[in-house]
mmCIF file of C-alpha atoms in Angstrom:
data_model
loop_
_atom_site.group_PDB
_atom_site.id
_atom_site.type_symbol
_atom_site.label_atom_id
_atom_site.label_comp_id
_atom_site.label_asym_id
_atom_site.label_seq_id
_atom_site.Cartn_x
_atom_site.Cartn_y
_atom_site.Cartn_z
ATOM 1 C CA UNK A 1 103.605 119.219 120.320
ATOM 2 C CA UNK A 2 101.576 121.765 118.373
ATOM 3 C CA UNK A 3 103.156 122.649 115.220
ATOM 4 C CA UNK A 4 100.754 125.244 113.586
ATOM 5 C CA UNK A 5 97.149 126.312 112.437
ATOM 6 C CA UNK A 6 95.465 123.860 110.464
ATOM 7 C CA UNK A 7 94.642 124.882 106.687
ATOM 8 C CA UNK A 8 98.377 126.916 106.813
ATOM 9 C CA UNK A 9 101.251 124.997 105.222
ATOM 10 C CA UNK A 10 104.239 123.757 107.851
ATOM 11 C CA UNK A 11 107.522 122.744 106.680
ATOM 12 C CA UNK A 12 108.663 119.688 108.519
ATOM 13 C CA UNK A 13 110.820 117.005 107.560
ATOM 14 C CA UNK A 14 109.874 113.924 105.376
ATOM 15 C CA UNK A 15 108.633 110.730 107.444
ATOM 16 C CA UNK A 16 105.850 109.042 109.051
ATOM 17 C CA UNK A 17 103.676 111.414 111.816
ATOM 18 C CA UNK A 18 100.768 110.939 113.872
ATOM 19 C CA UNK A 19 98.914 113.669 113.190
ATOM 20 C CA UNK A 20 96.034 114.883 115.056
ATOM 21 C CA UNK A 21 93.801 118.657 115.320
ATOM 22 C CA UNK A 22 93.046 120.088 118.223
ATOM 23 C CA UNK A 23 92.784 123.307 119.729
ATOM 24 C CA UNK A 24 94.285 124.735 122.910
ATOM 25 C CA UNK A 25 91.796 125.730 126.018
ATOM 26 C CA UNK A 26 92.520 126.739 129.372
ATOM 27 C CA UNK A 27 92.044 122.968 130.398
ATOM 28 C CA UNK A 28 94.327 121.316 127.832
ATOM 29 C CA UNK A 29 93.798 120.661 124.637
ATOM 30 C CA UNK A 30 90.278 119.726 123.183
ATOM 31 C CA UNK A 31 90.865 117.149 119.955
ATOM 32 C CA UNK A 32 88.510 118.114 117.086
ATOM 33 C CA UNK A 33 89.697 114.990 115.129
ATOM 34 C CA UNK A 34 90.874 111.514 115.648
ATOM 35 C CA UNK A 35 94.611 110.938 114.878
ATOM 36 C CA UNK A 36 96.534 109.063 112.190
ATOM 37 C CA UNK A 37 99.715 108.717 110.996
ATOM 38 C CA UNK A 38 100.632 110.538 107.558
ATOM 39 C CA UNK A 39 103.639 109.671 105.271
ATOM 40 C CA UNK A 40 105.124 113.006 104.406
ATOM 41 C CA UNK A 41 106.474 113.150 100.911
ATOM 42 C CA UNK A 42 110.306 114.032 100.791
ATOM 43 C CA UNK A 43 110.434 117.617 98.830
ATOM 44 C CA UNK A 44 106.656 117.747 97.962
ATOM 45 C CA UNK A 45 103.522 119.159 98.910
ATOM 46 C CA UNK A 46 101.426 116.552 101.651
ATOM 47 C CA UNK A 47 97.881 116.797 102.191
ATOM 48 C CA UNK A 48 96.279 115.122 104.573
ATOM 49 C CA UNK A 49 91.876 115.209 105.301
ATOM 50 C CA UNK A 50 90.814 114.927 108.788
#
């Protein structure tokens, strides 16, 4: 599910995510980076490097 641009905060809701970037292309989407999971912080800022 695509959830925004990358480098642009998103509010989402505390937890654990897999989080991967890609970009959408006629084809599908093309991943720029292999996915992890990230533990969002509850009421904080998360950052996560790719």
């Amino acid at each position: 599910m695509a959830v925004g641009p990358s480098n642009q905060p998103i509010e989402v809701r505390c937890g654990r995510y897999f989080v991967r970037l890609g970009e959408p292309t006629p084809k599908g989407t093309r991943w720029l980076a292999e996915g992890r999971t990230v533990i969002i912080k509850c009421g904080a800022l998360t950052e996560a490097s790719f």
